[in-house]
XYZ file of C-alpha atoms in Angstrom:
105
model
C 0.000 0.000 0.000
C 2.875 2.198 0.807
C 4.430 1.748 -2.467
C 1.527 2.999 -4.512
C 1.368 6.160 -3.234
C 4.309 7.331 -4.973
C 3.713 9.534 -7.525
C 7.132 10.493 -8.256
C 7.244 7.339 -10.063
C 5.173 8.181 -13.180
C 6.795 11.973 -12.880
C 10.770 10.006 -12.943
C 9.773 8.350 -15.822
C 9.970 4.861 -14.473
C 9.392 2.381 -17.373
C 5.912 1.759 -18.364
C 7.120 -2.072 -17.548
C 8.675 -1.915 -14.091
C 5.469 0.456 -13.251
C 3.235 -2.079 -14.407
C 4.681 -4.976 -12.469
C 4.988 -3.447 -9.203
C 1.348 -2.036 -9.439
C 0.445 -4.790 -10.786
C -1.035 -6.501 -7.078
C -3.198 -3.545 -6.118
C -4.560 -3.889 -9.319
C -5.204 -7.565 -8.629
C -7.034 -6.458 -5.566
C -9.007 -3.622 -7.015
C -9.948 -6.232 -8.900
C -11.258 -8.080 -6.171
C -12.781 -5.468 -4.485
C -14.497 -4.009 -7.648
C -16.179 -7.792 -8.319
C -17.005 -7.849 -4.591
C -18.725 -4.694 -4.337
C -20.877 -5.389 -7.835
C -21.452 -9.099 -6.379
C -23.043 -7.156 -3.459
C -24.668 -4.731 -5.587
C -26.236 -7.450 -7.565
C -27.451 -9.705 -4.615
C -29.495 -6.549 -3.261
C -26.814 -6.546 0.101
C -25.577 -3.160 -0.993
C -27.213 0.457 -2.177
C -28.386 -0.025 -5.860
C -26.322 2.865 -7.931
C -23.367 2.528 -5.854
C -20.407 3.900 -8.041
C -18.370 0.586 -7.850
C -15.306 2.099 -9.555
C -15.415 5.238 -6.953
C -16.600 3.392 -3.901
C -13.448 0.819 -4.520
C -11.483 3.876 -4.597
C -12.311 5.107 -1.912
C -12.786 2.121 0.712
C -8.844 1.376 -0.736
C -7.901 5.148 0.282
C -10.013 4.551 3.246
C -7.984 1.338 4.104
C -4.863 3.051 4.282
C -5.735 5.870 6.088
C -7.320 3.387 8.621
C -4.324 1.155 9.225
C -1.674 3.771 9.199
C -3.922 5.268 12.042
C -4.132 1.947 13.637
C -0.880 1.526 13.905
C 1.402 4.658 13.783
C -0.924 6.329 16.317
C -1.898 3.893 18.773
C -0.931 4.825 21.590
C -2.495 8.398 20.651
C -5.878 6.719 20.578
C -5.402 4.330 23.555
C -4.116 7.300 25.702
C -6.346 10.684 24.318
C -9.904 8.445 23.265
C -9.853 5.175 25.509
C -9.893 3.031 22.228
C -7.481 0.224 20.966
C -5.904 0.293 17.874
C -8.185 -3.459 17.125
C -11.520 -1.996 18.106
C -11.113 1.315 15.549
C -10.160 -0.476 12.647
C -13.637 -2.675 13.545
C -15.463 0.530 14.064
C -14.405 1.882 11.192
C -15.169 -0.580 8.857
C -18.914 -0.722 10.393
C -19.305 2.375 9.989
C -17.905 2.290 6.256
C -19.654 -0.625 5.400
C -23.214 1.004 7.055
C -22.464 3.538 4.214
C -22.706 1.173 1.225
C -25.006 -1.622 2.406
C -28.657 -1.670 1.478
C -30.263 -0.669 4.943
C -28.220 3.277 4.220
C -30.615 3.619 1.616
């Protein structure tokens, strides 16, 4: 996740090829996640006319920003808001996933 948020890479005119392989597993799992969210879509367990495409980009942006919280600031949220690191990446996902699912419509 780190990796891919180097931008400097396309600006340094990194070969198309060595861009494309190191990219190349997020892609897999935007893959995943796209087919997952359209599976849910489909099924009726998620909000008809979700934006797949944008809601997969942003539950991945959302991921990172989660874990890095999680775990570069954990002692910030055990010490100024009572919460471990475990239980905010939980809450945060139900709450993301109360966003998209069928009942937020």
């Amino acid at each position: 996740m780190e990796y891919e948020t180097h931008e400097p890479d396309i600006q340094a005119g990194i070969e198309n090829e060595a861009r494309t392989e190191c990219y190349h597993p997020g892609e897999q799992m935007f893959g995943y996640l796209t087919r997952a969210l359209h599976k849910g879509v489909a099924e009726g367990s998620l909000r008809s006319g979700l934006e797949v495409e944008k809601a997969a980009l942003i539950l991945w942006a959302c991921t990172i920003g989660i874990f890095v919280t999680g775990e570069r600031k954990s002692q910030y949220l055990i010490e100024f808001h009572k919460t471990k690191p475990e239980s905010f990446v939980t809450a945060a996902y139900d709450l993301i996933l109360r966003s998209i699912s069928k009942e937020a419509d």
